[in-house]
Amino acid sequence: MIKMTLGVVAYQPYIPKFRITSKEIRSVWGLSASGILEKSVPYRDEDSISMAIAATIDLFKNIKMDLGQIQALYFASISSPYIDKPVSTQLVSMLDLNHNVFTTDIGGSSQAGIMALENCRHSLKNGTRGLIIISDCLKTEPHSILERSLGSGAVSLIIGEDNTLADITGSYTYSQEISDRWKGVNNEYKVGDERFAREFGYIPVIKSAISGLMDRYDKNLEDFDHFVLQQPDGKTPKYIAKEMKFDSSKLQRGNVAKFFGDLGSASVFLGLAKVLDEAEPGEEILIAAYSCGGCHTMSFKVNSNVNDFRCNPTVQELIDNKEYINYVDYLKLLKFI
């Protein structure tokens, strides 16, 4: 069997235009999330499905390809509106794809997006492409710890072996049990303790996963130009840079939490999109998605095709295209009042 070199062929982010600032939340409750200036807020009729559709429609507008090449569709989310109904099959019809496309939904943790990408790249045959849609519409109860950070957003991307913008060069996963942030079947909202999650889960697990990738592929941290780590807030990824002793400026371009908040499984992919928007050929990127003791890392190398592709809108344009709301309107949009 011939081993294919696969990579990102195209990508497109989507973010709701409404924002609430950390300052506004702090004026009500006296607290705000670290490193987050503002967060995205979905409109009343938006959910993970509508955002997935919005991102993918824009994606299809920006790339010329035969949609018949799409062999697989993966939908990744921790906020699907259904418990027992696949969204991926619904998306096939809504996006007018072939009805024999392989479909699957992946959820259960903020690693859902990167696991969808990992599974998709191993399922493709020569000459075919896969569509991965990562979308999360996150909310929690007012005056909770996580209210300060949870946001909403989506990324749609196509992978394949031809005309890639950035090739996948490696991956590594690491797991150890810890319950730091979770949502049980009897919990309406996610719960967790930020400091406990950071010190006993996030930092040691992501360090182990990144180190594992370095060892597997004989790489050094200095080889990478950009790191995009899971972003529960805008500050936590910097602890990894400090612990592993790499330049924290390599986190800067992919830091989208400060503008959108914690995007769950879409977090690292919005960061990756931001990096690719401004990437130069030859740059190397490492992403790491984390949730509850599990971390999956993946590395990419940018090639010259990146100069010929531009998503529309770009992440920066999504950052700039916004409408601020006050806390009362925020509660109305999320249907608390």
CSV table of C-alpha atoms in Angstrom, one decimal:
chain,number,residue,atom,x,y,z
A,1,MET,CA,0.0,0.0,0.0
A,2,ILE,CA,1.3,3.4,-1.0
A,3,LYS,CA,1.5,5.8,1.9
A,4,MET,CA,-0.1,9.2,1.0
A,5,THR,CA,1.1,12.6,2.2
A,6,LEU,CA,-2.0,14.4,3.1
A,7,GLY,CA,-2.6,18.0,4.2
A,8,VAL,CA,-5.0,20.9,4.4
A,9,VAL,CA,-6.3,21.8,1.0
A,10,ALA,CA,-8.6,24.6,2.1
A,11,TYR,CA,-10.2,25.9,5.3
A,12,GLN,CA,-12.8,28.4,6.4
A,13,PRO,CA,-13.6,29.8,9.9
A,14,TYR,CA,-17.0,31.2,11.1
A,15,ILE,CA,-17.6,33.3,14.2
A,16,PRO,CA,-20.9,34.9,15.3
A,17,LYS,CA,-20.7,38.7,15.0
A,18,PHE,CA,-22.0,39.4,18.5
A,19,ARG,CA,-19.4,40.0,21.3
A,20,ILE,CA,-19.5,40.7,25.0
A,21,THR,CA,-16.4,42.1,26.6
A,22,SER,CA,-14.8,40.8,29.7
A,23,LYS,CA,-15.1,44.3,31.1
A,24,GLU,CA,-18.9,44.0,30.8
A,25,ILE,CA,-19.0,40.7,32.5
A,26,ARG,CA,-16.7,42.0,35.3
A,27,SER,CA,-19.0,45.0,35.8
A,28,VAL,CA,-21.8,42.6,36.6
A,29,TRP,CA,-20.1,39.8,38.6
A,30,GLY,CA,-16.7,41.3,39.5
A,31,LEU,CA,-14.6,38.7,37.7
A,32,SER,CA,-13.4,37.9,34.2
A,33,ALA,CA,-11.3,35.2,32.4
A,34,SER,CA,-7.6,35.5,32.2
A,35,GLY,CA,-6.3,36.9,28.8
A,36,ILE,CA,-9.8,37.2,27.2
A,37,LEU,CA,-10.7,40.7,26.0
A,38,GLU,CA,-14.1,39.6,24.7
A,39,LYS,CA,-15.9,36.5,23.6
A,40,SER,CA,-18.3,35.5,20.8
A,41,VAL,CA,-22.0,35.1,21.4
A,42,PRO,CA,-24.3,33.2,19.1
A,43,TYR,CA,-27.6,34.7,17.9
A,44,ARG,CA,-30.8,33.2,19.3
A,45,ASP,CA,-31.2,30.8,16.3
A,46,GLU,CA,-27.6,29.8,16.0
A,47,ASP,CA,-26.2,26.4,17.1
A,48,SER,CA,-23.4,24.1,16.2
A,49,ILE,CA,-25.2,22.9,13.1
A,50,SER,CA,-26.0,26.4,11.6
A,51,MET,CA,-22.4,27.5,12.3
A,52,ALA,CA,-21.1,24.4,10.6
A,53,ILE,CA,-23.2,25.1,7.5
A,54,ALA,CA,-22.1,28.8,7.5
A,55,ALA,CA,-18.4,27.9,7.6
A,56,THR,CA,-18.8,25.2,4.9
A,57,ILE,CA,-20.8,27.3,2.5
A,58,ASP,CA,-18.1,30.0,2.6
A,59,LEU,CA,-15.5,27.3,2.1
A,60,PHE,CA,-17.1,26.0,-1.0
A,61,LYS,CA,-17.3,29.5,-2.4
A,62,ASN,CA,-13.6,30.0,-2.0
A,63,ILE,CA,-12.3,26.8,-3.6
A,64,LYS,CA,-12.9,25.3,-7.1
A,65,MET,CA,-13.2,21.6,-6.8
A,66,ASP,CA,-15.5,18.7,-7.8
A,67,LEU,CA,-17.5,18.0,-4.6
A,68,GLY,CA,-17.7,14.4,-5.9
A,69,GLN,CA,-14.1,14.0,-4.7
A,70,ILE,CA,-15.3,14.3,-1.1
A,71,GLN,CA,-15.3,10.7,0.2
A,72,ALA,CA,-15.8,11.4,3.9
A,73,LEU,CA,-17.5,13.9,6.1
A,74,TYR,CA,-16.7,14.2,9.8
A,75,PHE,CA,-18.6,16.4,12.1
A,76,ALA,CA,-16.9,17.2,15.4
A,77,SER,CA,-18.6,19.0,18.3
A,78,ILE,CA,-19.1,18.8,22.1
A,79,SER,CA,-22.3,20.8,21.7
A,80,SER,CA,-24.4,18.9,19.2
A,81,PRO,CA,-28.1,19.7,19.7
A,82,TYR,CA,-28.8,15.9,19.6
A,83,ILE,CA,-27.9,13.1,21.9
A,84,ASP,CA,-29.1,10.3,19.5
A,85,LYS,CA,-29.0,11.6,16.0
A,86,PRO,CA,-26.0,12.1,13.6
A,87,VAL,CA,-25.4,15.6,12.4
A,88,SER,CA,-23.1,14.4,9.7
A,89,THR,CA,-25.9,12.7,7.7
A,90,GLN,CA,-27.9,15.9,8.0
A,91,LEU,CA,-25.0,17.9,6.6
A,92,VAL,CA,-24.7,15.7,3.6
A,93,SER,CA,-28.2,16.7,2.5
A,94,MET,CA,-27.9,20.3,3.5
A,95,LEU,CA,-24.6,20.7,1.6
A,96,ASP,CA,-25.8,18.7,-1.4
A,97,LEU,CA,-23.0,16.1,-1.3
A,98,ASN,CA,-23.1,12.6,-2.7
A,99,HIS,CA,-25.3,10.3,-0.6
A,100,ASN,CA,-22.6,7.6,-0.5
A,101,VAL,CA,-20.2,9.8,1.4
A,102,PHE,CA,-18.9,8.1,4.6
A,103,THR,CA,-20.2,10.1,7.5
A,104,THR,CA,-19.5,10.1,11.2
A,105,ASP,CA,-19.9,12.3,14.3
A,106,ILE,CA,-17.2,12.7,16.9
A,107,GLY,CA,-17.7,14.3,20.3
A,108,GLY,CA,-17.2,13.6,23.9
A,109,SER,CA,-14.2,16.0,24.4
A,110,SER,CA,-12.5,19.1,23.1
A,111,GLN,CA,-10.2,16.7,21.2
A,112,ALA,CA,-13.1,15.9,18.9
A,113,GLY,CA,-11.9,18.1,16.1
A,114,ILE,CA,-8.3,16.8,15.9
A,115,MET,CA,-9.6,13.2,16.3
A,116,ALA,CA,-11.9,13.8,13.4
A,117,LEU,CA,-8.9,15.0,11.3
A,118,GLU,CA,-6.8,12.0,12.4
A,119,ASN,CA,-9.5,9.5,11.6
A,120,CYS,CA,-10.3,11.1,8.3
A,121,ARG,CA,-6.8,11.2,7.0
A,122,HIS,CA,-6.4,7.5,7.7
A,123,SER,CA,-9.7,6.6,5.9
A,124,LEU,CA,-9.0,8.4,2.6
A,125,LYS,CA,-8.1,6.6,-0.6
A,126,ASN,CA,-5.9,8.0,-3.4
A,127,GLY,CA,-7.4,11.0,-5.2
A,128,THR,CA,-10.2,11.6,-2.8
A,129,ARG,CA,-10.7,14.3,-0.2
A,130,GLY,CA,-12.3,14.6,3.2
A,131,LEU,CA,-14.4,17.3,4.7
A,132,ILE,CA,-14.0,18.0,8.5
A,133,ILE,CA,-16.3,20.4,10.2
A,134,ILE,CA,-15.6,21.4,13.8
A,135,SER,CA,-18.3,23.5,15.4
A,136,ASP,CA,-19.1,24.4,19.0
A,137,CYS,CA,-21.7,26.7,20.5
A,138,LEU,CA,-20.9,26.8,24.2
A,139,LYS,CA,-22.7,28.3,27.1
A,140,THR,CA,-23.0,27.8,30.8
A,141,GLU,CA,-25.1,29.2,33.6
A,142,PRO,CA,-24.7,32.9,34.6
A,143,HIS,CA,-22.2,33.7,37.4
A,144,SER,CA,-20.4,30.4,36.9
A,145,ILE,CA,-16.6,30.2,36.5
A,146,LEU,CA,-16.9,29.1,32.9
A,147,GLU,CA,-19.3,31.8,31.9
A,148,ARG,CA,-16.4,34.3,31.6
A,149,SER,CA,-14.7,32.2,28.9
A,150,LEU,CA,-17.0,30.0,26.8
A,151,GLY,CA,-17.6,31.2,23.3
A,152,SER,CA,-18.8,29.9,19.9
A,153,GLY,CA,-17.3,29.3,16.5
A,154,ALA,CA,-16.7,26.8,13.7
A,155,VAL,CA,-14.1,25.8,11.2
A,156,SER,CA,-14.6,23.8,8.0
A,157,LEU,CA,-11.6,22.2,6.2
A,158,ILE,CA,-10.8,20.0,3.3
A,159,ILE,CA,-7.9,17.5,3.4
A,160,GLY,CA,-6.4,15.6,0.6
A,161,GLU,CA,-3.1,14.8,-1.1
A,162,ASP,CA,-3.0,17.4,-4.0
A,163,ASN,CA,-2.7,21.1,-3.9
A,164,THR,CA,-2.2,21.2,-0.1
A,165,LEU,CA,-1.5,24.4,1.8
A,166,ALA,CA,0.1,22.6,4.7
A,167,ASP,CA,1.1,18.9,4.8
A,168,ILE,CA,0.6,16.8,7.9
A,169,THR,CA,4.0,15.7,9.1
A,170,GLY,CA,3.2,13.8,12.3
A,171,SER,CA,1.0,13.2,15.2
A,172,TYR,CA,1.2,11.8,18.7
A,173,THR,CA,-1.4,11.2,21.5
A,174,TYR,CA,-1.0,10.9,25.3
A,175,SER,CA,-3.7,10.1,27.9
A,176,GLN,CA,-4.0,9.8,31.7
A,177,GLU,CA,-7.2,9.9,33.7
A,178,ILE,CA,-8.2,13.2,35.4
A,179,SER,CA,-11.6,14.8,35.8
A,180,ASP,CA,-10.9,18.5,35.5
A,181,ARG,CA,-13.6,20.0,33.3
A,182,TRP,CA,-16.6,17.8,32.3
A,183,LYS,CA,-20.3,17.6,31.7
A,184,GLY,CA,-22.2,14.5,32.8
A,185,VAL,CA,-25.5,13.2,31.4
A,186,ASN,CA,-27.3,14.8,34.3
A,187,ASN,CA,-25.5,18.1,34.1
A,188,GLU,CA,-27.0,20.8,32.0
A,189,TYR,CA,-23.7,22.7,31.9
A,190,LYS,CA,-20.0,21.9,32.0
A,191,VAL,CA,-18.3,22.2,35.4
A,192,GLY,CA,-14.7,22.3,36.6
A,193,ASP,CA,-12.0,24.2,38.4
A,194,GLU,CA,-9.6,26.3,36.3
A,195,ARG,CA,-6.5,26.0,38.5
A,196,PHE,CA,-6.9,22.3,39.2
A,197,ALA,CA,-7.4,21.6,35.5
A,198,ARG,CA,-4.4,23.7,34.6
A,199,GLU,CA,-1.9,22.3,37.1
A,200,PHE,CA,-2.9,18.7,37.2
A,201,GLY,CA,-4.2,18.1,33.7
A,202,TYR,CA,-3.5,20.7,31.1
A,203,ILE,CA,0.2,21.4,31.8
A,204,PRO,CA,1.6,17.9,32.5
A,205,VAL,CA,-0.5,16.1,29.8
A,206,ILE,CA,0.2,18.6,27.0
A,207,LYS,CA,3.9,18.6,27.9
A,208,SER,CA,4.0,14.8,27.6
A,209,ALA,CA,2.2,14.8,24.3
A,210,ILE,CA,4.4,17.4,22.7
A,211,SER,CA,7.5,15.7,24.1
A,212,GLY,CA,6.2,12.4,22.6
A,213,LEU,CA,5.9,14.0,19.2
A,214,MET,CA,9.4,15.4,19.4
A,215,ASP,CA,10.8,12.0,20.3
A,216,ARG,CA,8.8,10.1,17.7
A,217,TYR,CA,9.9,12.3,14.7
A,218,ASP,CA,13.3,13.4,16.1
A,219,LYS,CA,12.3,17.0,16.2
A,220,ASN,CA,13.1,19.9,18.5
A,221,LEU,CA,10.9,22.7,19.8
A,222,GLU,CA,13.1,25.1,17.9
A,223,ASP,CA,12.1,23.5,14.6
A,224,PHE,CA,8.5,24.9,15.0
A,225,ASP,CA,7.6,28.5,14.1
A,226,HIS,CA,4.1,28.4,15.6
A,227,PHE,CA,2.4,26.5,18.5
A,228,VAL,CA,-1.4,26.4,18.7
A,229,LEU,CA,-2.5,24.9,21.9
A,230,GLN,CA,-6.0,24.3,23.4
A,231,GLN,CA,-7.2,27.7,24.7
A,232,PRO,CA,-9.5,27.5,27.7
A,233,ASP,CA,-8.5,31.2,28.1
A,234,GLY,CA,-5.9,33.5,26.6
A,235,LYS,CA,-3.3,33.0,29.3
A,236,THR,CA,-3.1,29.2,30.0
A,237,PRO,CA,-1.1,28.2,26.9
A,238,LYS,CA,1.8,30.5,28.1
A,239,TYR,CA,2.3,28.1,31.0
A,240,ILE,CA,3.4,25.4,28.5
A,241,ALA,CA,5.9,27.8,26.9
A,242,LYS,CA,7.3,28.5,30.3
A,243,GLU,CA,7.5,24.9,31.4
A,244,MET,CA,9.0,23.7,28.1
A,245,LYS,CA,11.2,26.7,27.7
A,246,PHE,CA,10.2,27.8,24.2
A,247,ASP,CA,9.6,31.4,23.1
A,248,SER,CA,6.0,32.4,24.0
A,249,SER,CA,5.9,34.7,21.0
A,250,LYS,CA,5.4,31.4,19.0
A,251,LEU,CA,1.9,31.2,20.6
A,252,GLN,CA,0.9,34.7,19.6
A,253,ARG,CA,-0.4,34.3,16.1
A,254,GLY,CA,-2.6,31.4,17.0
A,255,ASN,CA,-4.0,32.9,20.2
A,256,VAL,CA,-7.7,33.5,19.3
A,257,ALA,CA,-9.2,33.0,22.7
A,258,LYS,CA,-8.5,36.6,23.6
A,259,PHE,CA,-10.9,37.6,20.9
A,260,PHE,CA,-13.5,34.8,20.9
A,261,GLY,CA,-13.2,32.9,24.2
A,262,ASP,CA,-12.9,29.2,24.7
A,263,LEU,CA,-14.2,27.5,21.5
A,264,GLY,CA,-14.1,24.0,22.7
A,265,SER,CA,-13.2,21.5,19.9
A,266,ALA,CA,-12.9,24.4,17.4
A,267,SER,CA,-10.3,26.1,19.6
A,268,VAL,CA,-7.1,24.9,18.0
A,269,PHE,CA,-8.6,25.0,14.5
A,270,LEU,CA,-9.5,28.7,14.7
A,271,GLY,CA,-5.9,29.2,15.9
A,272,LEU,CA,-4.6,27.1,13.0
A,273,ALA,CA,-6.7,29.1,10.6
A,274,LYS,CA,-5.2,32.3,12.0
A,275,VAL,CA,-1.7,31.0,11.5
A,276,LEU,CA,-2.3,29.8,8.0
A,277,ASP,CA,-3.9,33.1,7.1
A,278,GLU,CA,-0.5,34.7,7.5
A,279,ALA,CA,1.9,31.7,7.0
A,280,GLU,CA,5.0,31.6,4.8
A,281,PRO,CA,6.1,28.6,2.9
A,282,GLY,CA,8.5,26.4,4.9
A,283,GLU,CA,7.0,27.3,8.3
A,284,GLU,CA,6.3,24.4,10.7
A,285,ILE,CA,3.2,24.4,13.0
A,286,LEU,CA,2.3,22.2,16.0
A,287,ILE,CA,-1.2,22.0,17.3
A,288,ALA,CA,-2.3,20.3,20.5
A,289,ALA,CA,-5.9,19.7,21.5
A,290,TYR,CA,-6.6,18.8,25.2
A,291,SER,CA,-9.5,17.6,27.3
A,292,CYS,CA,-9.7,15.8,30.6
A,293,GLY,CA,-6.3,14.1,30.6
A,294,GLY,CA,-6.1,13.4,26.9
A,295,CYS,CA,-4.0,15.4,24.4
A,296,HIS,CA,-3.5,14.8,20.7
A,297,THR,CA,-0.8,16.7,18.8
A,298,MET,CA,-0.3,17.1,15.1
A,299,SER,CA,2.4,18.9,13.1
A,300,PHE,CA,2.3,20.6,9.7
A,301,LYS,CA,4.7,22.1,7.2
A,302,VAL,CA,3.4,24.9,5.1
A,303,ASN,CA,4.1,24.8,1.4
A,304,SER,CA,4.0,27.4,-1.5
A,305,ASN,CA,0.3,26.8,-2.3
A,306,VAL,CA,-0.5,28.9,0.8
A,307,ASN,CA,0.4,32.0,-1.2
A,308,ASP,CA,-2.5,31.3,-3.7
A,309,PHE,CA,-5.2,30.7,-1.2
A,310,ARG,CA,-7.2,33.2,0.9
A,311,CYS,CA,-10.2,32.3,3.0
A,312,ASN,CA,-13.0,34.8,3.0
A,313,PRO,CA,-13.5,36.1,5.5
A,314,THR,CA,-10.2,35.7,7.2
A,315,VAL,CA,-9.8,35.2,11.0
A,316,GLN,CA,-8.7,38.8,11.3
A,317,GLU,CA,-11.8,40.0,9.4
A,318,LEU,CA,-13.9,38.0,11.8
A,319,ILE,CA,-12.1,39.6,14.7
A,320,ASP,CA,-12.9,43.0,13.3
A,321,ASN,CA,-16.5,42.3,12.2
A,322,LYS,CA,-18.4,42.5,15.4
A,323,GLU,CA,-21.2,44.1,17.3
A,324,TYR,CA,-20.9,44.6,21.1
A,325,ILE,CA,-23.8,43.7,23.4
A,326,ASN,CA,-24.5,44.4,27.0
A,327,TYR,CA,-25.0,41.7,29.7
A,328,VAL,CA,-28.8,41.9,29.5
A,329,ASP,CA,-28.8,41.3,25.7
A,330,TYR,CA,-26.3,38.5,26.2
A,331,LEU,CA,-28.7,36.8,28.6
A,332,LYS,CA,-31.5,37.3,26.0
A,333,LEU,CA,-29.5,35.8,23.1
A,334,LEU,CA,-28.6,32.8,25.2
A,335,LYS,CA,-32.3,32.4,26.2
A,336,PHE,CA,-31.7,32.8,29.9
A,337,ILE,CA,-34.3,35.5,30.0
